[in-house]
mmCIF file of C-alpha atoms and ligand atoms in Angstrom:
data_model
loop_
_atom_site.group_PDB
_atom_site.id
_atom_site.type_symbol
_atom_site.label_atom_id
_atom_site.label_comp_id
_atom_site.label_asym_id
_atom_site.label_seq_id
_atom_site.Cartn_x
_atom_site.Cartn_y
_atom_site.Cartn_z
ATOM 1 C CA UNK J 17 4.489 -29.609 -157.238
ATOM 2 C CA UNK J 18 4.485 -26.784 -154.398
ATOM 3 C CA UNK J 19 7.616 -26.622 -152.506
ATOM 4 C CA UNK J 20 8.005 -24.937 -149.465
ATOM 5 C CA UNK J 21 11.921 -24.448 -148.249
ATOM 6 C CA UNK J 22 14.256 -21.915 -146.769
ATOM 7 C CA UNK J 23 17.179 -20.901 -148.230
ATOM 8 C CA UNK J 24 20.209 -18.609 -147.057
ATOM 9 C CA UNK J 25 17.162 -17.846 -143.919
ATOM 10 C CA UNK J 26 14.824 -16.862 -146.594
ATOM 11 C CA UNK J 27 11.610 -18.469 -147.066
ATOM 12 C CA UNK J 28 10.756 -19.807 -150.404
ATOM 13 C CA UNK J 29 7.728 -21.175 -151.801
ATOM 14 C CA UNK J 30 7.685 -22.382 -155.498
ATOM 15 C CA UNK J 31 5.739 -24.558 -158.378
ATOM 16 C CA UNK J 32 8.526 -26.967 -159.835
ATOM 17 C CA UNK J 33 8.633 -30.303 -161.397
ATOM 18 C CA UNK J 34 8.937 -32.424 -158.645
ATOM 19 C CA UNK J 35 12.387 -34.417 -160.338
ATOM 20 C CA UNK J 36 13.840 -30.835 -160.755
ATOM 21 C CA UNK J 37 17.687 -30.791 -159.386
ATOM 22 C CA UNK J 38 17.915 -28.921 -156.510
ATOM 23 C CA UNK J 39 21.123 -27.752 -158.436
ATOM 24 C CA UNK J 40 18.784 -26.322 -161.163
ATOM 25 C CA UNK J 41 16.150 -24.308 -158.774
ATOM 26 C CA UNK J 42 19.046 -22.862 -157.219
ATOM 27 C CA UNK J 43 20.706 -21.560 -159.901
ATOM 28 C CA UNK J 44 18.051 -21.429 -162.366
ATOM 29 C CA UNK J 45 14.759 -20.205 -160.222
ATOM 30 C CA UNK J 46 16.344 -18.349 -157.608
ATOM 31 C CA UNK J 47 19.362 -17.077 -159.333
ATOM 32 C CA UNK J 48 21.679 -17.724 -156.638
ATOM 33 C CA UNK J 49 24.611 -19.133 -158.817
ATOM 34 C CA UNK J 50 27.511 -19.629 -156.610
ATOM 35 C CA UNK J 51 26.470 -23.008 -156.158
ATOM 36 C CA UNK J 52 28.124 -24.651 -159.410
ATOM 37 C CA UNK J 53 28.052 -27.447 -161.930
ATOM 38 C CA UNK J 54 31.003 -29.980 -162.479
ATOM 39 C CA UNK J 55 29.859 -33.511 -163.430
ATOM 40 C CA UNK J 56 26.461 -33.374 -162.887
ATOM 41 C CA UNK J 57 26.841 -36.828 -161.541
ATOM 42 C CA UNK J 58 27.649 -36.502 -157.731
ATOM 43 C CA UNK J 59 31.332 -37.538 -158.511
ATOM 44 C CA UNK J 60 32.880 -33.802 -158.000
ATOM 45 C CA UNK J 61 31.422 -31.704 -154.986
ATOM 46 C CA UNK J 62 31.370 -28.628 -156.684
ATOM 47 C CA UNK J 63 27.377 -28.479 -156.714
ATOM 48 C CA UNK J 64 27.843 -28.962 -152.426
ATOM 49 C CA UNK J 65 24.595 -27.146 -150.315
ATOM 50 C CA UNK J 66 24.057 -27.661 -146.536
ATOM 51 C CA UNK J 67 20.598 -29.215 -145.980
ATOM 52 C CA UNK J 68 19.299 -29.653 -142.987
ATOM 53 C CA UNK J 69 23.157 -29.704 -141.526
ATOM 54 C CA UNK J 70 23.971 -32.223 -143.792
ATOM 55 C CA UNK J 71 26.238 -31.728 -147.122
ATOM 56 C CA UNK J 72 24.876 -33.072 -150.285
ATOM 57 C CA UNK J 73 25.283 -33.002 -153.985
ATOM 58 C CA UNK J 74 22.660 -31.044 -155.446
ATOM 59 C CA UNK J 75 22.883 -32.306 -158.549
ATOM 60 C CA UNK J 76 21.604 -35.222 -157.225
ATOM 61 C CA UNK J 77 18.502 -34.032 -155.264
ATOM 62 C CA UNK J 78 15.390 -33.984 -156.502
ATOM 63 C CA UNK J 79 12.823 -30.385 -155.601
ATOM 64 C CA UNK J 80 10.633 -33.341 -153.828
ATOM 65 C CA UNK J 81 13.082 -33.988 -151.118
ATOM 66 C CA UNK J 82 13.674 -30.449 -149.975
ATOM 67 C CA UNK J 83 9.969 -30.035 -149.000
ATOM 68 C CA UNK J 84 10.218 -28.251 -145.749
ATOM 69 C CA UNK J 85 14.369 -28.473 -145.297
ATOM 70 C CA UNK J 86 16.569 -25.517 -144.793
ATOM 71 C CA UNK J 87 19.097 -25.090 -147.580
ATOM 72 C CA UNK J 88 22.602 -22.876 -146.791
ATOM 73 C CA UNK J 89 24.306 -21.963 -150.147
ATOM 74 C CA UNK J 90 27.772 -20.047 -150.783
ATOM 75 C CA UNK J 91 25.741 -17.138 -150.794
ATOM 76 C CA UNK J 92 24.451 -17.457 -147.235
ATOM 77 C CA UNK J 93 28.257 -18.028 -145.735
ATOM 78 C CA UNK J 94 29.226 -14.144 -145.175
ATOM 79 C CA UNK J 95 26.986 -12.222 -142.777
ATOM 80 C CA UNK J 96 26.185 -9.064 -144.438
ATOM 81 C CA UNK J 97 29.240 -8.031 -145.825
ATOM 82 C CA UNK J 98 31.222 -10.190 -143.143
ATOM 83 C CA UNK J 99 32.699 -12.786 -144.287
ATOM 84 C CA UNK J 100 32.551 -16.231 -142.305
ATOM 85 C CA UNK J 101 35.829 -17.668 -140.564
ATOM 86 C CA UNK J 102 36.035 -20.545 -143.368
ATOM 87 C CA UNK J 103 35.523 -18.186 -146.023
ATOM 88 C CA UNK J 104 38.634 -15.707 -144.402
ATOM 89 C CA UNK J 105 40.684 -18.837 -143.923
ATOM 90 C CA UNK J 106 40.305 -19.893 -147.478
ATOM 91 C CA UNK J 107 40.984 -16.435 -148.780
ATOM 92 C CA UNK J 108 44.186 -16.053 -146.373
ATOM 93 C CA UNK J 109 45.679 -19.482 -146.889
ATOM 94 C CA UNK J 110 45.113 -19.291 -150.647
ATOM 95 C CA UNK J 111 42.866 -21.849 -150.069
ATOM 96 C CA UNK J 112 40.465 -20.443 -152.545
ATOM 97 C CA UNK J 113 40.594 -21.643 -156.107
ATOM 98 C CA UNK J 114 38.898 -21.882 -158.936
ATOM 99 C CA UNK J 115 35.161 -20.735 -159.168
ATOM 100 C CA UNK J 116 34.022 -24.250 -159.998
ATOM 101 C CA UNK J 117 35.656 -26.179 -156.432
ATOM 102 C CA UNK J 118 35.833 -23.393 -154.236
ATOM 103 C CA UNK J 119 31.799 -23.004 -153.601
ATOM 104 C CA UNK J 120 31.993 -26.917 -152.833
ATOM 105 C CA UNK J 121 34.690 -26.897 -151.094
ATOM 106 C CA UNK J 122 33.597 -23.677 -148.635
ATOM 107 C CA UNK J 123 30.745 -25.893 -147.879
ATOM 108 C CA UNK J 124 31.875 -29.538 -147.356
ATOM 109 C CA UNK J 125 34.461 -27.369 -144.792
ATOM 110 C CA UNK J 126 31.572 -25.275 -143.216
ATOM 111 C CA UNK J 127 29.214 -28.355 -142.348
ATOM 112 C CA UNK J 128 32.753 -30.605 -141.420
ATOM 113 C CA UNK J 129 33.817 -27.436 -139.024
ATOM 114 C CA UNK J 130 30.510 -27.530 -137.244
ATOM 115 C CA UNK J 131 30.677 -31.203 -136.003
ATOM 116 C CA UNK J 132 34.517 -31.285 -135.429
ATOM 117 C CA UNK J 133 35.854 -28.725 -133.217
ATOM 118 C CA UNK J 134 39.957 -29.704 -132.919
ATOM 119 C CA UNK J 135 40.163 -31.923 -136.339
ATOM 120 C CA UNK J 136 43.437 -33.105 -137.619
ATOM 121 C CA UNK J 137 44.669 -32.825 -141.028
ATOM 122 C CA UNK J 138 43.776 -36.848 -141.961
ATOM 123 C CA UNK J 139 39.851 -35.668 -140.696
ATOM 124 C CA UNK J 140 40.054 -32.255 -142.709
ATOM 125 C CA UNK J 141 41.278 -34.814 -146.103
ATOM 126 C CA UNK J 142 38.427 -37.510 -145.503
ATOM 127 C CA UNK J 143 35.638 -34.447 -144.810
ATOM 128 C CA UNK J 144 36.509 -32.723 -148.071
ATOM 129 C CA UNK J 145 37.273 -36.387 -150.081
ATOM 130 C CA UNK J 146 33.951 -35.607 -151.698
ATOM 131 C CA UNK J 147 35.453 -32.109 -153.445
ATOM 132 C CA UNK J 148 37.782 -32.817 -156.024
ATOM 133 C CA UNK J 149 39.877 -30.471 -157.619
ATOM 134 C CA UNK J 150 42.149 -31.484 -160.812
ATOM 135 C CA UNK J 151 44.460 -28.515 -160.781
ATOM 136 C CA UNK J 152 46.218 -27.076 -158.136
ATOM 137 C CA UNK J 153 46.174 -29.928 -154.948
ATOM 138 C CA UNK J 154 45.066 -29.491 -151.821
ATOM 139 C CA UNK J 155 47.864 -28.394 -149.865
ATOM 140 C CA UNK J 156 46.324 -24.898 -148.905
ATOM 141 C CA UNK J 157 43.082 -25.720 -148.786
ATOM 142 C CA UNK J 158 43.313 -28.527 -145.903
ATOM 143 C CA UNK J 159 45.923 -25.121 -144.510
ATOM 144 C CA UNK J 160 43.044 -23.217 -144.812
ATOM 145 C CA UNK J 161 40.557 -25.471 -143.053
ATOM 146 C CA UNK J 162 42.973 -26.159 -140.063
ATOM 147 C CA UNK J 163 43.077 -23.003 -139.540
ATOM 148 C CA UNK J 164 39.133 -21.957 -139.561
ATOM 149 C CA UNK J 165 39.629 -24.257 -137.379
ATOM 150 C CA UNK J 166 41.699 -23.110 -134.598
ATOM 151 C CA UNK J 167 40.193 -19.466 -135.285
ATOM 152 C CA UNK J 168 37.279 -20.385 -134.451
ATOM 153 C CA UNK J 169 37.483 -22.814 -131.900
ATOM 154 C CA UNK J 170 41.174 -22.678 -130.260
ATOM 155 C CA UNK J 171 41.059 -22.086 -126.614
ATOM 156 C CA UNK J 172 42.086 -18.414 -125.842
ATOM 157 C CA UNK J 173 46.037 -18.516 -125.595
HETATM 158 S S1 FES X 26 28.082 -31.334 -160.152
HETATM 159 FE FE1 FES X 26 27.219 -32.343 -158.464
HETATM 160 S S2 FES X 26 28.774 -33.648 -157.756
HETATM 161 FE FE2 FES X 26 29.603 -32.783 -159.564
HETATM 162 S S1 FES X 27 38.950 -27.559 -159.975
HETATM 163 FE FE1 FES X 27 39.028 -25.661 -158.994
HETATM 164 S S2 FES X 27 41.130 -25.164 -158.763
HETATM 165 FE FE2 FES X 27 41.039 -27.152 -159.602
#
């Protein structure tokens, strides 16, 4: 079936089998592979997109259900060569881990930090519950999400 989508504030029109994984025409058709594979089963996060303001698994949704949505991947978090306030918090908290959780995780933050302006740390561990990451804990990465946080939304001292 036709698709017609945006992605990272592109426009994107495309001929895919309507049961394709989102995952797939991501990485697959549009080459835009920071958006990665864990389980393939909607158990790990690491395959998280923004659609439509919402996080979701994209290994889970089907080309169909993105008719007409607007997609944000990894890709479209740094503004030109600016990185966004997550992505700096992440990087300066040593919040940023492996390749396989950190796209996930960058995202499930992103969408949380847009609906919760002051969260506390118990809000930061329930937003990114979805992520999981079997190595290193989370320590620095609900650091690193506190303090998008307040960078981006503390009142000026
Ligand atoms: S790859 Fe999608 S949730 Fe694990
Ligand atoms: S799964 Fe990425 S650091 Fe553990």
């Amino acid at each position: 079936m036709e698709i017609h989508f945006e992605v990272n504030g592109k426009a994107c029109q495309m001929d895919v089998p309507p049961m394709k994984r989102l995952l797939d025409v991501l990485r697959e058709d549009l080459h835009l592979t920071g958006t990665k594979e864990g389980c393939g089963e909607g158990e790990c996060g690491s395959c998280s997109v923004i659609l439509n303001g919402e996080v979701v698994n994209s290994c889970l949704v089907p080309a169909c259900q993105v008719e007409a949505g607007t997609i944000l991947t990894v890709e479209g978090l740094a503004d030109g060569g600016r990185l966004s306030a997550v992505q700096r918090a992440f990087l300066e908290h040593g919040g940023a881990q492996c390749g396989i959780c950190t796209p996930g995780m960058l995202m499930a933050a992103t969408a949380f930090l847009e609906e919760n302006v002051t969260p506390d740390r118990e809000q930061i561990k329930a937003a990114i519950a979805g992520n999981l990451c079997r190595c290193t804990g989370y320590t620095k990465i609900i650091d690193a999400i506190a303090a998008a946080a307040r960078g981006r939304f503390a009142a000026p001292a």
